[in-house]
Amino acid sequence: MKVLVPIKRVIDYNVKARVKADNSDVDLTNVKMAMNPFCEIAVEEAIRLKEAGSATEVIAVSIGDKACQEQLRTALALGADKAIHIETDAKLESLHVAKLLAKLVEQENPELVILGKQSIDADNNQTGQMLGALTKRGQGTFASKLVIEGENAVVTREVDGGLQTVSLPLPAIVTTDLRLNEPRYATLPNIMKAKRKPLDVVAADTLGVDLAPRVELVKVEEPAKREAGVVVESVEELVTKLKTEAKVIS
Amino acid sequence: MSVLVIAEHENGVLKPETAKVITAAIKIGGDIDVLVAGSNVAAAADSVAGIAGVSSVKLVDDANFEHQLAENTADLVVELAEDYSHILASASTTGKNILPRVAALLDKSQISEIVDVVDADTFKRPIYAGNAIATVKSLESQKVITVRASAFDAAGEQGPVSVESLSNGAANNLSSFVGVEQTESERPELTAAPVIISGGRGMQNGDNFALLNGVADKLGAAIGASRAAVDAGFVPNDMQVGQTGKIVAPDLYIAVGISGAIQHLAGMKDSKVIVAINKDPEAPIFQVADYGLVADLFDVLPELEQAL
C-alpha cells in the first residue's frame, strides 16, 4: 500500500504571530518556521503503517516556495521514502492545494492519503475534505485511531460529544487529530540519510490547476485586547465581585 | 440572494448552534432556508421552523443520512445548492466535516469559522490561533461558509413556517458507520453553557476533576479541560477547550490550574468574564483574566463550593 502524506510549512506553534503595522497580513519575516503539528502526526502515522507492514511506500509532499523542502527533509528523516515538492510562490487557498494534491493522487494513485486536520496558521480545516471530494474518495476526518482491515480503513473520529467510528473502502483520505499518535524525533544518522533520499521538484503550473485567488485578504488586525483584570485576595472577595461587580452569578 | 443553512442535530434533537448560524444568515440577508437531513429528524425540523428569520425548512428524513456522514450529506447539499448564493453550517465537527466537501464539489473556495459578517461577500475570521483577525472578501459567485457559533447570539422565535419533505439523495457507499461512543454527561453542553469551569494540568490527575463537580453543580456549569489535561489522560478529549478543541464564549469562564497557553486562550478568550485560579502568579492566564486568585486550587475549590 502506498501512502501519500501532504505536509505544510507554518510558523512554529510556540511563536505568537504578530500583525504587520500596515494591517496587510501577519509578519513572517525572521519568524521560526516548522512542520505543522498535525502534519507531523500524519507523517508519524504513515511511518507506523509502514513499520506494521501495511504500507510499502510513504511519499511526503509539500506545496509552496523553496523553503518547504526543509520540512520535506524532516519528513524523510522521520522515515518517508521519497518527497515531492510542488513549487509555487502563489498564495494558495485550501481549494488550490486540494486540486494540486488531486493531480498528484491521480499520478501516484496512493491507497491512502493522510493529512493533518488543519494548519495552525490559516486554521481552515478544509484540505482533506476537499481532496476527498475531488478524488471521489471517502474521508475519515479528525482521526484518533486508524486501523487497516483488509480493503478498508477503519477510522475512529473525534466528534463533538465523543467518538465515532467509520469504515472507508480503500483508497481513502484520512485527516489526523492530535491524539492519533505521538510523533517521534529525527535522529542525527537519519537526518544525514535523508539528504540522500529522492526529492523531486515539480513546478505547480505544469499541473494544469488554475491558482487565481478566489478570496481576497482585505486586512488583518490584532484581536480586541482584554483589559487587565484584578487580583483578588480570597475566595470570599472573588464570589462577592462575581455577584455584585461582574453580575455573572446570583 | 438566498441562504441555505445546514441544521445541526443529534439523536433527532436540534442543537443550539443552528439558531446562532441563522443569526449569521440574517446578517447576510435574503431568504433563509434550512436543510434538516438525517433519520427520524421530523421533530428537529419542527424546531427549526419556529426560529425567527427562517423562510422555509427542507426535511430529508432517510436512513442514508442517519449519521450525517460527509460523503452522502455533501452530495445531498450539492443537489440543492443551485438556488442559493450562500451555504452555511456551524463550525462544529459535523459542519467542518461536510462543508469543505460541498465547497470542492461546487468548485468554490470555502471561508471557515467566521465570527462576523461585514457584508454579503465580506467576513471576519480568526487566524493563527486567534492571534489575528482577518477580513476576507469572497470573489466566488456562491459562498460556502462555516460559522463560529459562539460569536453569534441565537435567533429568536417565530410562528412556525412550512416544512417541506424532499425525497432523498442516494448513498454513494464511500463510507459506512461502524459505531459511536458518546461521553455521558448530565451537565450542559460545553458550547452552549452559560458558565464553564475548566481544569488543567494543575488538577494533577483525573480523579481530582471530581473536585470541580461541586462548584459546577452550584453554578449549573459545564466542565471543560485544557489540552494538557486531555493529553495527560485526565479527561476525554471532547472536554477540551482550545484551538483544536471546542471554542466557547460563556458569560463566566473559570480556569483552574490552567497556565493559559496560546492554544487554550484561542478557545475561550471571548468569554464575558474570565476567572483564573492558579498558584503561579506568572501564569499567562492572568493576563486575560478579569479576576485572578493566586492560590492552591486544592484549597480554593472546596472553599468556593462553600461560598456559592
Coordinates of C-alpha atoms in Angstrom, one line a residue:
Chain A
M1 CA 0.0 0.0 0.0
K2 CA 1.3 3.4 -1.0
V3 CA 0.7 6.3 1.4
L4 CA 0.8 9.9 0.4
V5 CA 1.4 12.5 3.2
P6 CA 0.9 16.2 2.4
I7 CA 2.8 18.5 4.9
K8 CA 2.8 22.2 5.4
R9 CA 5.5 24.6 6.5
V10 CA 4.0 27.0 9.0
I11 CA 5.0 29.3 11.8
D12 CA 6.3 27.4 14.9
Y13 CA 3.4 26.7 17.2
N14 CA 5.2 28.3 20.2
V15 CA 5.6 31.7 18.4
K16 CA 2.9 34.3 18.9
A17 CA 2.0 35.7 15.4
R18 CA 2.4 39.5 15.0
V19 CA 0.2 41.6 12.8
K20 CA 2.1 43.9 10.3
A21 CA 1.8 47.6 11.1
D22 CA 0.1 48.2 7.8
N23 CA -2.5 45.5 8.6
S24 CA -1.8 43.7 5.3
D25 CA -1.0 40.4 6.9
V26 CA 0.8 38.6 9.7
D27 CA 4.5 39.3 9.8
L28 CA 6.5 36.1 9.0
T29 CA 9.9 37.7 8.3
N30 CA 12.6 36.1 10.6
V31 CA 10.0 34.0 12.4
K32 CA 10.8 30.4 13.3
M33 CA 9.0 28.0 10.9
A34 CA 8.3 24.3 11.4
M35 CA 6.2 21.5 10.1
N36 CA 2.6 22.0 11.0
P37 CA 2.0 19.8 14.2
F38 CA -1.0 18.0 12.7
C39 CA 1.2 17.1 9.6
E40 CA 3.8 15.7 11.9
I41 CA 1.2 13.3 13.3
A42 CA 0.2 12.4 9.7
V43 CA 3.9 11.5 8.9
E44 CA 4.2 9.5 12.1
E45 CA 1.0 7.5 11.3
A46 CA 2.2 6.7 7.8
I47 CA 5.6 5.5 9.1
R48 CA 3.9 3.4 11.7
L49 CA 1.8 1.8 9.0
K50 CA 5.0 1.0 7.2
E51 CA 6.6 -0.4 10.3
A52 CA 3.5 -2.6 10.8
G53 CA 3.8 -3.9 7.3
S54 CA 0.6 -2.4 5.9
A55 CA 2.3 0.4 3.9
T56 CA 5.1 -0.3 1.4
E57 CA 6.0 3.3 0.5
V58 CA 5.5 6.6 2.1
I59 CA 5.6 9.7 0.0
A60 CA 5.7 13.2 1.6
V61 CA 4.6 16.2 -0.5
S62 CA 4.6 19.9 0.3
I63 CA 3.4 22.8 -1.8
G64 CA 5.0 26.2 -1.6
D65 CA 8.2 28.1 -2.1
K66 CA 11.7 26.5 -2.0
A67 CA 11.9 26.8 1.8
C68 CA 9.4 24.0 2.3
Q69 CA 12.0 21.5 1.2
E70 CA 13.4 21.9 4.7
Q71 CA 10.2 20.3 6.1
L72 CA 10.2 17.6 3.4
R73 CA 13.8 16.7 4.5
T74 CA 12.4 16.4 8.0
A75 CA 9.7 14.0 6.8
L76 CA 12.4 12.0 5.0
A77 CA 14.5 11.9 8.2
L78 CA 11.5 10.6 10.1
G79 CA 11.1 7.7 7.7
A80 CA 9.3 8.8 4.5
D81 CA 10.8 7.1 1.4
K82 CA 10.6 10.0 -1.1
A83 CA 9.5 13.5 -1.2
I84 CA 7.8 15.7 -3.9
H85 CA 8.0 19.4 -3.8
I86 CA 5.3 21.2 -5.8
E87 CA 6.9 24.6 -6.2
T88 CA 5.0 27.8 -6.4
D89 CA 5.2 31.3 -4.9
A90 CA 1.5 31.8 -5.3
K91 CA -0.7 32.4 -2.2
L92 CA -2.8 29.3 -2.1
E93 CA -6.2 28.6 -0.7
S94 CA -7.2 25.2 0.5
L95 CA -9.1 24.5 -2.7
H96 CA -5.9 25.2 -4.8
V97 CA -3.9 22.9 -2.5
A98 CA -6.6 20.2 -2.8
K99 CA -6.6 20.4 -6.6
L100 CA -2.8 20.2 -6.8
L101 CA -2.9 17.2 -4.5
A102 CA -5.7 15.6 -6.5
K103 CA -3.4 15.8 -9.6
L104 CA -0.7 14.1 -7.6
V105 CA -3.1 11.4 -6.4
E106 CA -4.0 10.8 -10.0
Q107 CA -0.4 10.3 -10.9
E108 CA 0.8 8.3 -7.8
N109 CA -2.5 6.6 -7.0
P110 CA -1.9 6.0 -3.3
E111 CA -4.3 3.8 -1.4
L112 CA -4.2 6.2 1.5
V113 CA -3.7 9.9 1.8
I114 CA -3.1 11.1 5.4
L115 CA -3.2 14.8 6.1
G116 CA -3.3 17.0 9.2
K117 CA -6.9 18.1 10.1
Q118 CA -5.9 21.8 10.0
S119 CA -2.9 24.0 9.7
I120 CA -2.2 26.2 12.7
D121 CA -1.7 29.4 10.6
A122 CA -4.9 29.6 8.4
D123 CA -6.9 27.4 10.7
N124 CA -9.1 26.4 7.8
N125 CA -9.7 22.6 8.3
Q126 CA -10.6 22.1 4.7
T127 CA -8.0 20.5 2.5
G128 CA -8.5 16.8 3.4
Q129 CA -12.3 17.0 2.9
M130 CA -11.8 18.9 -0.4
L131 CA -9.4 16.3 -1.6
G132 CA -11.9 13.6 -0.7
A133 CA -14.5 15.3 -2.9
L134 CA -12.1 15.9 -5.8
T135 CA -10.8 12.3 -5.8
K136 CA -14.3 10.8 -5.0
R137 CA -12.9 9.0 -2.0
G138 CA -14.3 8.5 1.4
Q139 CA -12.9 10.7 4.2
G140 CA -12.1 9.9 7.8
T141 CA -11.5 13.3 9.4
F142 CA -10.2 14.2 12.8
A143 CA -8.9 10.6 13.3
S144 CA -7.7 9.5 16.7
K145 CA -7.3 5.9 15.6
L146 CA -6.6 4.3 12.2
V147 CA -6.7 0.6 11.5
I148 CA -6.3 -1.0 8.1
E149 CA -8.6 -4.1 7.9
G150 CA -8.2 -5.8 4.6
E151 CA -9.7 -3.5 1.9
N152 CA -10.9 -0.9 4.4
A153 CA -9.6 1.8 6.6
V154 CA -11.4 1.8 9.9
V155 CA -11.2 5.3 11.4
T156 CA -12.2 6.5 14.9
R157 CA -13.1 10.1 14.7
E158 CA -13.1 12.8 17.4
V159 CA -16.6 14.4 17.2
D160 CA -18.5 16.8 19.5
G161 CA -19.9 14.6 22.2
G162 CA -17.5 11.7 21.9
L163 CA -16.0 9.3 19.3
Q164 CA -17.5 8.0 16.0
T165 CA -16.1 5.1 14.0
V166 CA -16.4 4.8 10.3
S167 CA -15.2 2.3 7.8
L168 CA -13.9 3.6 4.4
P169 CA -13.2 1.4 1.4
L170 CA -9.7 2.0 0.2
P171 CA -8.5 4.2 -1.4
A172 CA -9.4 6.8 1.2
I173 CA -8.5 10.1 2.8
V174 CA -7.7 10.4 6.5
T175 CA -7.1 13.6 8.5
T176 CA -5.3 13.5 11.8
D177 CA -6.3 14.7 15.2
L178 CA -3.8 15.4 18.0
R179 CA -4.4 12.2 19.8
L180 CA -3.8 9.9 16.9
N181 CA -0.1 9.3 18.0
E182 CA 2.9 11.0 19.4
P183 CA 5.4 11.9 16.7
R184 CA 9.0 10.7 17.1
Y185 CA 12.1 12.8 16.8
A186 CA 14.5 12.5 13.9
T187 CA 17.9 11.1 14.9
L188 CA 21.1 12.6 13.5
P189 CA 22.0 9.5 11.4
N190 CA 18.5 9.6 9.9
I191 CA 18.8 13.3 9.2
M192 CA 22.1 12.5 7.3
K193 CA 20.5 9.6 5.5
A194 CA 17.5 11.8 4.5
K195 CA 19.9 14.0 2.5
R196 CA 20.4 11.2 0.0
K197 CA 16.7 10.3 -0.3
P198 CA 15.0 11.4 -3.5
L199 CA 13.2 14.8 -3.5
D200 CA 11.5 15.6 -6.8
V201 CA 10.6 19.2 -7.7
V202 CA 7.5 19.8 -9.8
A203 CA 6.5 23.3 -10.9
A204 CA 2.9 23.9 -9.8
D205 CA 2.0 25.5 -13.1
T206 CA 2.8 22.3 -15.0
L207 CA -0.1 20.5 -13.3
G208 CA -2.9 22.5 -15.0
V209 CA -4.6 23.9 -12.0
D210 CA -5.9 27.5 -12.0
L211 CA -4.3 29.1 -9.0
A212 CA -6.1 32.5 -9.3
P213 CA -7.2 33.8 -5.9
R214 CA -10.9 33.3 -5.1
V215 CA -10.8 35.0 -1.7
E216 CA -9.2 38.4 -1.2
L217 CA -7.5 39.2 2.1
V218 CA -8.8 42.7 2.8
K219 CA -6.9 43.3 6.1
V220 CA -5.5 41.6 9.2
E221 CA -5.9 43.1 12.6
E222 CA -5.0 42.5 16.2
P223 CA -7.9 40.9 18.1
A224 CA -9.6 43.2 20.6
K225 CA -7.4 43.3 23.7
R226 CA -8.9 42.3 27.0
E227 CA -8.4 44.8 29.8
A228 CA -6.1 43.6 32.5
G229 CA -8.1 42.4 35.5
V230 CA -7.7 42.5 39.2
V231 CA -6.1 40.0 41.6
V232 CA -8.4 39.2 44.5
E233 CA -7.1 38.1 47.8
S234 CA -9.7 35.5 48.9
V235 CA -12.4 33.2 47.7
E236 CA -14.9 35.4 49.5
E237 CA -13.8 38.5 47.7
L238 CA -14.0 36.6 44.4
V239 CA -17.5 35.5 45.0
T240 CA -18.6 39.0 46.1
K241 CA -17.1 40.6 43.0
L242 CA -18.7 38.0 40.7
K243 CA -22.1 38.7 42.3
T244 CA -22.0 42.5 42.6
E245 CA -19.5 43.7 40.1
A246 CA -19.5 41.3 37.2
K247 CA -23.0 40.1 37.9
V248 CA -22.4 36.8 36.3
I249 CA -23.7 34.7 39.2
S250 CA -26.6 35.3 41.6
Chain B
M1 CA -29.9 36.5 -2.6
S2 CA -30.8 33.4 -0.6
V3 CA -29.1 31.4 2.1
L4 CA -29.2 27.7 2.8
V5 CA -28.3 26.7 6.4
I6 CA -27.5 23.1 7.2
A7 CA -29.1 22.3 10.5
E8 CA -27.1 20.7 13.3
H9 CA -28.8 17.9 15.2
E10 CA -28.0 14.9 17.4
N11 CA -30.3 12.0 18.0
G12 CA -33.1 13.8 16.3
V13 CA -32.9 16.8 18.6
L14 CA -31.9 20.2 17.1
K15 CA -28.7 21.6 18.5
P16 CA -28.5 25.2 19.7
E17 CA -25.8 26.1 17.2
T18 CA -28.4 26.2 14.4
A19 CA -30.2 29.2 15.8
K20 CA -26.8 31.0 16.0
V21 CA -25.9 30.2 12.4
I22 CA -29.3 31.6 11.5
T23 CA -28.3 34.9 13.1
A24 CA -25.3 35.0 10.8
A25 CA -27.6 34.2 7.9
I26 CA -29.9 37.1 8.9
K27 CA -26.8 39.4 8.8
I28 CA -26.1 38.3 5.3
G29 CA -29.7 39.0 4.2
G30 CA -32.1 37.4 1.8
D31 CA -34.4 34.4 2.3
I32 CA -33.2 31.7 4.7
D33 CA -33.9 28.1 4.0
V34 CA -32.8 25.4 6.4
L35 CA -31.9 21.9 5.4
V36 CA -32.6 19.2 8.1
A37 CA -31.1 16.0 6.8
G38 CA -31.0 12.8 9.0
S39 CA -33.0 9.9 10.1
N40 CA -36.0 10.5 12.4
V41 CA -35.5 14.2 12.4
A42 CA -39.1 15.5 11.9
A43 CA -39.0 17.0 15.4
A44 CA -35.8 18.8 14.7
A45 CA -37.3 20.2 11.5
D46 CA -40.3 21.4 13.5
S47 CA -38.0 23.2 16.0
V48 CA -36.2 24.9 13.1
A49 CA -39.5 26.1 11.6
G50 CA -40.0 28.1 14.8
I51 CA -36.7 30.0 14.7
A52 CA -37.1 33.7 13.7
G53 CA -35.8 34.5 10.3
V54 CA -36.3 31.1 8.7
S55 CA -38.3 31.2 5.4
S56 CA -38.7 27.5 4.9
V57 CA -37.5 24.2 6.1
K58 CA -36.4 21.4 3.9
L59 CA -36.6 18.0 5.5
V60 CA -34.8 14.9 4.2
D61 CA -35.6 12.1 6.5
D62 CA -33.8 9.0 5.3
A63 CA -31.7 6.2 6.7
N64 CA -28.9 7.3 4.3
F65 CA -28.4 10.4 6.4
E66 CA -28.7 8.7 9.8
H67 CA -25.2 9.6 11.0
Q68 CA -24.7 12.6 8.7
L69 CA -21.7 11.0 7.1
A70 CA -19.9 13.6 5.0
E71 CA -19.9 11.7 1.7
N72 CA -23.7 11.3 1.4
T73 CA -24.7 14.6 3.0
A74 CA -22.3 16.6 0.8
D75 CA -23.9 15.1 -2.3
L76 CA -27.3 16.0 -1.0
V77 CA -26.4 19.6 -0.2
V78 CA -24.8 19.9 -3.7
E79 CA -28.1 18.8 -5.3
L80 CA -29.9 21.6 -3.5
A81 CA -27.2 24.2 -3.8
E82 CA -28.1 25.7 -7.2
D83 CA -30.7 28.1 -5.9
Y84 CA -28.5 29.6 -3.1
S85 CA -26.0 32.4 -3.0
H86 CA -24.7 31.3 0.4
I87 CA -24.4 27.9 2.1
L88 CA -23.8 28.0 5.8
A89 CA -23.1 25.5 8.5
S90 CA -21.9 25.6 12.1
A91 CA -18.1 25.1 12.6
S92 CA -18.8 22.1 14.7
T93 CA -17.2 18.8 13.9
T94 CA -20.2 17.9 11.7
G95 CA -20.1 21.2 9.8
K96 CA -16.3 21.1 9.4
N97 CA -16.6 17.5 8.1
I98 CA -19.3 18.1 5.5
L99 CA -18.9 21.7 4.2
P100 CA -15.4 21.7 2.6
R101 CA -16.5 18.6 0.7
V102 CA -19.6 20.6 -0.5
A103 CA -17.3 23.5 -1.5
A104 CA -14.9 21.4 -3.5
L105 CA -17.8 19.6 -5.3
L106 CA -19.1 23.1 -6.2
D107 CA -15.6 24.2 -7.1
K108 CA -15.8 27.0 -4.6
S109 CA -13.2 28.3 -2.1
Q110 CA -14.7 28.0 1.4
I111 CA -14.4 30.5 4.3
S112 CA -14.1 28.8 7.7
E113 CA -15.3 29.9 11.1
I114 CA -16.5 33.4 10.5
V115 CA -17.0 35.5 13.6
D116 CA -18.7 38.5 11.9
V117 CA -20.5 39.4 8.7
V118 CA -19.3 42.7 7.2
D119 CA -21.5 42.4 4.1
A120 CA -22.8 39.6 1.9
D121 CA -19.3 39.0 0.5
T122 CA -17.0 40.1 3.3
F123 CA -16.4 38.3 6.6
K124 CA -14.1 38.3 9.6
R125 CA -12.4 35.2 10.9
P126 CA -9.6 34.5 13.3
I127 CA -6.3 33.1 12.1
Y128 CA -3.1 32.0 13.9
A129 CA -5.0 30.6 16.9
G130 CA -7.0 33.7 17.3
N131 CA -3.9 36.0 17.4
A132 CA -5.1 37.9 14.4
I133 CA -8.5 38.6 12.8
A134 CA -8.6 38.5 9.0
T135 CA -11.2 40.4 7.0
V136 CA -11.7 38.3 3.8
K137 CA -13.8 39.0 0.7
S138 CA -15.1 36.1 -1.3
L139 CA -14.8 36.5 -5.0
E140 CA -17.0 33.4 -5.6
S141 CA -20.5 33.6 -7.1
Q142 CA -21.6 31.2 -4.4
K143 CA -20.2 31.4 -0.8
V144 CA -19.6 28.3 1.3
I145 CA -19.1 29.3 4.9
T146 CA -18.8 27.8 8.3
V147 CA -19.8 29.9 11.3
R148 CA -18.3 30.0 14.7
A149 CA -21.5 29.7 16.7
S150 CA -20.1 31.2 19.9
A151 CA -19.6 34.5 18.1
F152 CA -23.3 35.0 17.4
D153 CA -26.4 35.2 19.6
A154 CA -29.2 32.7 19.0
A155 CA -32.0 33.9 16.7
G156 CA -35.4 34.4 18.5
E157 CA -38.7 32.6 17.9
Q158 CA -41.4 32.9 15.3
G159 CA -44.7 31.3 14.3
P160 CA -43.6 28.2 12.6
V161 CA -43.1 28.2 8.8
S162 CA -43.8 25.3 6.5
V163 CA -41.7 22.2 6.5
E164 CA -41.2 20.7 3.0
S165 CA -40.3 17.0 2.8
L166 CA -37.9 16.2 0.0
S167 CA -37.1 12.9 -1.5
N168 CA -33.6 11.7 -0.6
G169 CA -30.4 11.5 -2.5
A170 CA -28.8 8.1 -2.9
A171 CA -26.0 6.7 -0.8
N172 CA -22.6 6.7 -2.5
N173 CA -21.0 4.0 -0.4
L174 CA -17.7 5.8 0.1
S175 CA -18.0 5.3 3.8
S176 CA -20.1 3.4 6.3
F177 CA -21.0 3.9 10.0
V178 CA -19.5 1.5 12.5
G179 CA -20.3 2.8 15.9
V180 CA -20.3 5.7 18.3
E181 CA -19.1 6.2 21.8
Q182 CA -20.8 9.1 23.5
T183 CA -19.5 10.8 26.6
E184 CA -22.2 10.6 29.1
S185 CA -22.9 13.8 31.0
E186 CA -25.8 15.4 32.9
R187 CA -24.2 18.8 32.6
P188 CA -25.0 21.4 29.9
E189 CA -23.1 21.1 26.7
L190 CA -19.8 23.0 26.7
T191 CA -20.5 25.1 23.6
A192 CA -23.9 26.2 25.0
A193 CA -23.2 26.5 28.7
P194 CA -23.5 30.0 30.3
V195 CA -20.9 29.0 32.9
I196 CA -17.8 26.8 32.3
I197 CA -15.3 25.6 34.9
S198 CA -12.2 24.1 33.3
G199 CA -9.3 22.2 34.8
G200 CA -5.7 22.0 33.5
R201 CA -2.6 20.1 34.3
G202 CA -2.7 21.6 37.8
M203 CA -5.5 19.2 38.6
Q204 CA -2.7 16.5 38.7
N205 CA -5.0 13.5 37.9
G206 CA -8.4 12.5 36.5
D207 CA -9.9 11.8 39.9
N208 CA -9.2 15.3 41.1
F209 CA -11.5 16.6 38.3
A210 CA -14.3 15.5 40.6
L211 CA -13.4 18.5 42.8
L212 CA -14.8 20.7 40.0
N213 CA -18.2 18.9 40.3
G214 CA -19.3 20.7 43.4
V215 CA -18.7 24.2 42.0
A216 CA -20.2 23.2 38.6
D217 CA -23.3 21.9 40.3
K218 CA -23.8 25.1 42.2
L219 CA -23.4 27.2 39.1
G220 CA -25.1 24.9 36.6
A221 CA -21.8 24.9 34.8
A222 CA -20.3 22.7 32.2
I223 CA -16.8 21.2 32.9
G224 CA -14.0 21.8 30.4
A225 CA -10.3 21.0 30.2
S226 CA -7.1 22.3 28.7
R227 CA -5.2 20.3 26.1
A228 CA -2.6 19.5 28.7
A229 CA -5.2 17.8 30.9
V230 CA -6.6 15.9 28.0
D231 CA -3.2 14.8 26.7
A232 CA -2.2 13.7 30.2
G233 CA -5.3 11.4 30.0
F234 CA -7.1 13.1 32.9
V235 CA -10.4 13.5 31.0
P236 CA -11.8 12.6 27.5
N237 CA -10.9 14.9 24.6
D238 CA -14.4 16.1 23.9
M239 CA -14.0 18.3 27.0
Q240 CA -11.1 20.1 25.5
V241 CA -11.4 23.9 25.1
G242 CA -9.0 25.4 22.7
Q243 CA -7.9 26.0 19.1
T244 CA -8.0 22.3 18.4
G245 CA -10.9 21.6 20.7
K246 CA -14.1 23.5 21.4
I247 CA -14.4 27.2 21.0
V248 CA -16.6 28.7 23.8
A249 CA -17.7 32.1 24.9
P250 CA -19.8 31.7 28.1
D251 CA -20.8 34.5 30.5
L252 CA -18.3 33.1 33.1
Y253 CA -15.2 31.0 32.5
I254 CA -13.3 29.7 35.5
A255 CA -9.9 28.4 34.6
V256 CA -8.5 26.2 37.4
G257 CA -4.8 25.1 37.3
I258 CA -4.5 26.2 33.6
S259 CA -1.4 28.1 32.6
G260 CA -3.1 29.8 29.6
A261 CA -1.2 28.6 26.5
I262 CA -2.0 30.3 23.2
Q263 CA -3.8 27.1 22.1
H264 CA -6.1 27.3 25.2
L265 CA -6.7 31.0 25.0
A266 CA -7.9 30.7 21.4
G267 CA -10.8 28.7 22.6
M268 CA -12.0 30.8 25.5
K269 CA -10.8 34.4 25.3
D270 CA -14.1 35.7 24.1
S271 CA -15.8 34.7 27.3
K272 CA -17.5 37.6 29.0
V273 CA -15.8 37.2 32.4
I274 CA -12.7 35.1 33.0
V275 CA -11.6 34.0 36.4
A276 CA -8.2 32.4 36.9
I277 CA -7.3 30.3 39.9
N278 CA -3.6 29.3 39.8
K279 CA -0.8 29.2 42.3
D280 CA 1.8 30.6 39.8
P281 CA 1.4 34.4 39.7
E282 CA 3.4 34.5 36.4
A283 CA 0.9 32.2 34.5
P284 CA -0.1 33.8 31.3
I285 CA -3.8 33.1 32.1
F286 CA -3.7 36.1 34.5
Q287 CA -3.1 38.5 31.5
V288 CA -6.6 37.7 30.2
A289 CA -8.4 37.1 33.5
D290 CA -10.8 39.7 34.8
Y291 CA -10.4 38.2 38.3
G292 CA -7.4 36.3 39.4
L293 CA -6.8 34.4 42.5
V294 CA -3.2 33.3 43.3
A295 CA -3.7 30.2 45.4
D296 CA -3.6 26.5 45.5
L297 CA -6.6 25.1 43.7
F298 CA -7.0 22.3 46.2
D299 CA -7.6 24.8 49.0
V300 CA -9.8 27.1 46.8
L301 CA -12.2 24.6 45.2
P302 CA -13.8 23.4 48.5
E303 CA -13.9 27.0 49.8
L304 CA -15.5 28.2 46.6
E305 CA -18.1 25.5 46.7
Q306 CA -19.0 26.5 50.3
A307 CA -19.2 30.2 49.4
L308 CA -21.6 29.8 46.5

